[in-house]
CSV table of C-alpha atoms in Angstrom, one decimal:
chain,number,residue,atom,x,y,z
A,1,UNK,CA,4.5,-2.7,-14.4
A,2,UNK,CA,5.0,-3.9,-18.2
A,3,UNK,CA,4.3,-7.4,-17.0
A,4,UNK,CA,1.2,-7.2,-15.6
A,5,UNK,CA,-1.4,-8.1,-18.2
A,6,UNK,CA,-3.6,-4.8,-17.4
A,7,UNK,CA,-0.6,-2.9,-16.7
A,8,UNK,CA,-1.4,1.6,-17.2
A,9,UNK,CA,-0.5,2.6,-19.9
A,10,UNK,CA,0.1,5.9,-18.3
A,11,UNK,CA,1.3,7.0,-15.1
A,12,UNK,CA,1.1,10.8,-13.4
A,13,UNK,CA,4.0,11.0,-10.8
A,14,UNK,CA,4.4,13.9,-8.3
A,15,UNK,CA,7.8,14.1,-6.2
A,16,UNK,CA,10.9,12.2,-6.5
A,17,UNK,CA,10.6,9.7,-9.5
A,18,UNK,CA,14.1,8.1,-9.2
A,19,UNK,CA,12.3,6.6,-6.2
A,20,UNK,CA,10.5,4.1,-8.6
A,21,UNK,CA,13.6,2.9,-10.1
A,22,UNK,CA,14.9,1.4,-6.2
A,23,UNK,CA,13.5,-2.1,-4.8
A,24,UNK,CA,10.6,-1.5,-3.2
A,25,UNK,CA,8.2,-3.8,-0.7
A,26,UNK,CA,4.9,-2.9,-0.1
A,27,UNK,CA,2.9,-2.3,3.4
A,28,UNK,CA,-0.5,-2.8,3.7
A,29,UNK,CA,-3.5,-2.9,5.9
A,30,UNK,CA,-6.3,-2.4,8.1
A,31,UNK,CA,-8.0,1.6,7.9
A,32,UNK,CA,-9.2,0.8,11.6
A,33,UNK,CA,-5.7,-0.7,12.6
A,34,UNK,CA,-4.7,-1.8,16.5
A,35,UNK,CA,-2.3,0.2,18.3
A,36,UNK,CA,0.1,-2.8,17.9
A,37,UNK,CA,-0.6,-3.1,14.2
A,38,UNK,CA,0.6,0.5,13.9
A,39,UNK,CA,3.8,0.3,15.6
A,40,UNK,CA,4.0,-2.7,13.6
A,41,UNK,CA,3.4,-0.7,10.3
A,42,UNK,CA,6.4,1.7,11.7
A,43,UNK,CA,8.9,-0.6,12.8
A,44,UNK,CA,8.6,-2.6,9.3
A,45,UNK,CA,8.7,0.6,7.6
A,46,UNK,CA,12.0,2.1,9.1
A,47,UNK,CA,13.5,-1.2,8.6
A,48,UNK,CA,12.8,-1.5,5.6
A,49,UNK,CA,14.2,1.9,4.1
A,50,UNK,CA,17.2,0.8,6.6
A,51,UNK,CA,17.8,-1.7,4.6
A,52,UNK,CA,17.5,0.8,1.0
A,53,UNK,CA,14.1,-0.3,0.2
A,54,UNK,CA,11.3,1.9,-0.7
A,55,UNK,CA,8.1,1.6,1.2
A,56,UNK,CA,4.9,1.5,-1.2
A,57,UNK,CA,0.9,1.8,0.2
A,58,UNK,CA,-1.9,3.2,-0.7
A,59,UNK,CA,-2.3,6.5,1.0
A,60,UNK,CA,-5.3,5.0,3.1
A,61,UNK,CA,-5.3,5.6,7.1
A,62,UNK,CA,-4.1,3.5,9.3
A,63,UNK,CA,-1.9,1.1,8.2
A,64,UNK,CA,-0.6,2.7,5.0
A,65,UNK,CA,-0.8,5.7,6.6
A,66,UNK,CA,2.0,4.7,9.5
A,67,UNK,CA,4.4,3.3,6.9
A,68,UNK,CA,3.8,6.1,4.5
A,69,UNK,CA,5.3,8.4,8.0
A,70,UNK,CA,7.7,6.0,9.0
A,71,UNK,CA,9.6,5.7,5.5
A,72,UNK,CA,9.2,9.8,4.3
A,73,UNK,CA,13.5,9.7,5.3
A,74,UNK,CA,14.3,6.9,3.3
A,75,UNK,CA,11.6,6.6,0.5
A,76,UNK,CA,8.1,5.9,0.0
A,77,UNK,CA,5.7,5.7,-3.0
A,78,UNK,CA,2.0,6.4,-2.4
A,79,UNK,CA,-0.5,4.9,-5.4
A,80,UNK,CA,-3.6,6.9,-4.9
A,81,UNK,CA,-7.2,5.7,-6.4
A,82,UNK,CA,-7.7,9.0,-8.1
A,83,UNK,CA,-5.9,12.0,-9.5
A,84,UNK,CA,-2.6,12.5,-8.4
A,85,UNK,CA,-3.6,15.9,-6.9
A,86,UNK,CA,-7.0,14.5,-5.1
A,87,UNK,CA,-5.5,13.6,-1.8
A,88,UNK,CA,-8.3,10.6,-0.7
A,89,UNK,CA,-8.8,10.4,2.2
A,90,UNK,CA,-8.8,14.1,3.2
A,91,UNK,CA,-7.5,13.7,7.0
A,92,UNK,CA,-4.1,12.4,5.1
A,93,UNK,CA,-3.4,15.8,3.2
A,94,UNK,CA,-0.6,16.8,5.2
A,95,UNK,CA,0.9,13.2,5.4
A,96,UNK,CA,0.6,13.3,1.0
A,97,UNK,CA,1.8,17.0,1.2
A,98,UNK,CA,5.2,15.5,2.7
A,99,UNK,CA,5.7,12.4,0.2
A,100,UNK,CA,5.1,15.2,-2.8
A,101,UNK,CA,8.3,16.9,-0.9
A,102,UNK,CA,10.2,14.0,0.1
A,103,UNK,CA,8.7,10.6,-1.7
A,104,UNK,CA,6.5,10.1,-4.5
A,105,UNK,CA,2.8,10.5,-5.5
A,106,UNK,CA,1.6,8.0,-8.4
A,107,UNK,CA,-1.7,7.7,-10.1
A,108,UNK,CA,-3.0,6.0,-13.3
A,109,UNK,CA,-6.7,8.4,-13.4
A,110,UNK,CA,-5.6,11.8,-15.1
A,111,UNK,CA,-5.2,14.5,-12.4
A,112,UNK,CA,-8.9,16.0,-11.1
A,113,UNK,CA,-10.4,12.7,-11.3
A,114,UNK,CA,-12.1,12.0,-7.9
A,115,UNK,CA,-11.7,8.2,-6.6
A,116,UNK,CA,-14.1,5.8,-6.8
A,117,UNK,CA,-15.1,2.5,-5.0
A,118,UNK,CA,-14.1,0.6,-8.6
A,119,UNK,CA,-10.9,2.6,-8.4
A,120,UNK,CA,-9.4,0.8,-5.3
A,121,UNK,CA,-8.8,-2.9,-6.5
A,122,UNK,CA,-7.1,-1.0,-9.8
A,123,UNK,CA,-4.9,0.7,-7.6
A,124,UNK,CA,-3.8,-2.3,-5.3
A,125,UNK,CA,-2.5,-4.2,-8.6
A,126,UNK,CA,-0.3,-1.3,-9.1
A,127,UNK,CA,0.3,-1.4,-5.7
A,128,UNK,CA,2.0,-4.7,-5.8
A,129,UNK,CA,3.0,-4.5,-9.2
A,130,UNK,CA,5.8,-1.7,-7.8
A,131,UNK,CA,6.7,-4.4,-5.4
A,132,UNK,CA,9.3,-7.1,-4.9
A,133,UNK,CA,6.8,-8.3,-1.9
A,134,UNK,CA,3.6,-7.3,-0.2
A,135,UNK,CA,3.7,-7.9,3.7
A,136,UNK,CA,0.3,-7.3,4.9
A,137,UNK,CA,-0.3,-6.3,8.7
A,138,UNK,CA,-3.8,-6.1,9.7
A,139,UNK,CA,-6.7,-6.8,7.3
A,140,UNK,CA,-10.1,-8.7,7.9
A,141,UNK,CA,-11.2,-11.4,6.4
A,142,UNK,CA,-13.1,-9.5,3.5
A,143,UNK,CA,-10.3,-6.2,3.1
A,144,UNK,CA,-8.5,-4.4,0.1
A,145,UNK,CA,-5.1,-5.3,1.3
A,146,UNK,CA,-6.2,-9.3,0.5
A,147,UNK,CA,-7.2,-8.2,-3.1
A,148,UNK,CA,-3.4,-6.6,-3.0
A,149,UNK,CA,-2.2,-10.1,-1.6
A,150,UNK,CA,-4.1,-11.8,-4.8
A,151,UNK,CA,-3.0,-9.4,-6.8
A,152,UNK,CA,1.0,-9.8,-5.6
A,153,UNK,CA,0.3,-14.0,-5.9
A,154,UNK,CA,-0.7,-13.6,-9.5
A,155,UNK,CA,2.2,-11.6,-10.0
A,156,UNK,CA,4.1,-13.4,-9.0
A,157,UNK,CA,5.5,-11.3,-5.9
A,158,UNK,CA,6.3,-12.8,-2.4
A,159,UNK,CA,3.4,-12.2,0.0
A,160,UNK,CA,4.2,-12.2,3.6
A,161,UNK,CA,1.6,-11.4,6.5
A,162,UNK,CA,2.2,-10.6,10.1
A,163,UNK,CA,-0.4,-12.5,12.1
A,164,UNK,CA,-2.9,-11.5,15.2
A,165,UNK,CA,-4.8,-13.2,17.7
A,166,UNK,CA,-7.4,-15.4,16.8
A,167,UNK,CA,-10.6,-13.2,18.1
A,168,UNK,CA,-9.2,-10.0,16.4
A,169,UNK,CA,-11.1,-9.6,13.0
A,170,UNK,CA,-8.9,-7.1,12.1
A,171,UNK,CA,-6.3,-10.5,12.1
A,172,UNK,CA,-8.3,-12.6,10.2
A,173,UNK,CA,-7.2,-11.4,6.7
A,174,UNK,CA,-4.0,-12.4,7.9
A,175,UNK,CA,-4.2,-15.8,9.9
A,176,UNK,CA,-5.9,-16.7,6.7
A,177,UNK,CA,-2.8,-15.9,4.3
A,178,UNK,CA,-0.8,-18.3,6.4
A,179,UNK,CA,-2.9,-20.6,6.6
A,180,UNK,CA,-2.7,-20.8,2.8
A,181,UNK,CA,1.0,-20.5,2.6
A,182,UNK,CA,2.0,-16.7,2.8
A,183,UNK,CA,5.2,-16.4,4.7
A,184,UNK,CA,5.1,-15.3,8.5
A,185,UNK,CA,6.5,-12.0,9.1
């Protein structure tokens, strides 16, 4: 993260830290994901930490939410919005509960602090910062996971994007980053 030009200059970590020191590939995407673009999240997920990478998100439901699950056995890295103890959203308690245990919680607000909408497009950049790449499997046209795409471009990270059908908005995020050169997962 000392690259980035606005990189934290702290970090509050809960769980296994050593986790931040493997290669890690981020997985992100729609809250309201498709059936398909969950068992996509999963099957990416597992084989990625198969292949001793860590799986970094957000925390959010749906997609990041899947891969968050699928990689708890081989290592994953949640960035949350807020304090590293205010679990947002609330239905994924349980799910942050078990990455405390097993992964690792990371935040950049002090601990207490409650997210905010202005806290979401600071946490994608770290998001991708973490990240060797950023595969995105659902978003829409106007999402969070394209500001984490950005964000991963001006890094200077790969961005890779699964893609949908053509009349599924929660593809269009996606057609549209290979349209403009992402690679095709």
């Amino acid at each position: 993260l000392l690259s980035l030009p606005d990189a934290p200059p702290v970090l509050w970590v809960q769980g296994d830290v050593s986790l931040l020191n493997r290669p890690m590939v981020a997985l992100v995407g729609a809250r309201n994901a498709s059936s398909l673009g969950l068992r996509m999240a999963r099957r990416l997920a597992l084989a990625l930490g198969g292949a001793g990478q860590v799986v970094v998100s957000g925390l959010a439901r749906g997609i990041d939410a899947a891969a968050h699950d699928a990689a708890l056995a081989t290592g994953t890295v949640a960035v949350q919005a807020g304090g590293v103890d205010v679990i947002y959203p609330e239905e994924n308690a349980d799910l942050a509960a078990q990455i405390a245990a097993k992964g690792c919680l990371v935040a950049e607000h002090p601990p207490g602090l409650q997210p905010q909408t202005r806290h979401f497009p600071l946490r994608n950049r770290i998001i991708s910062g973490l990240s060797r790449a950023v595969v995105v499997v659902e978003a829409a046209a106007r999402s969070g996971s394209l500001i984490t795409a950005r964000d991963a471009a001006d890094q200077g990270r790969e961005v890779l994007a699964v893609p949908g059908h053509p009349f599924d908005a929660r593809a269009a995020g996606c057609n549209m980053l290979l349209r403009d050169g992402a690679t095709l997962v």
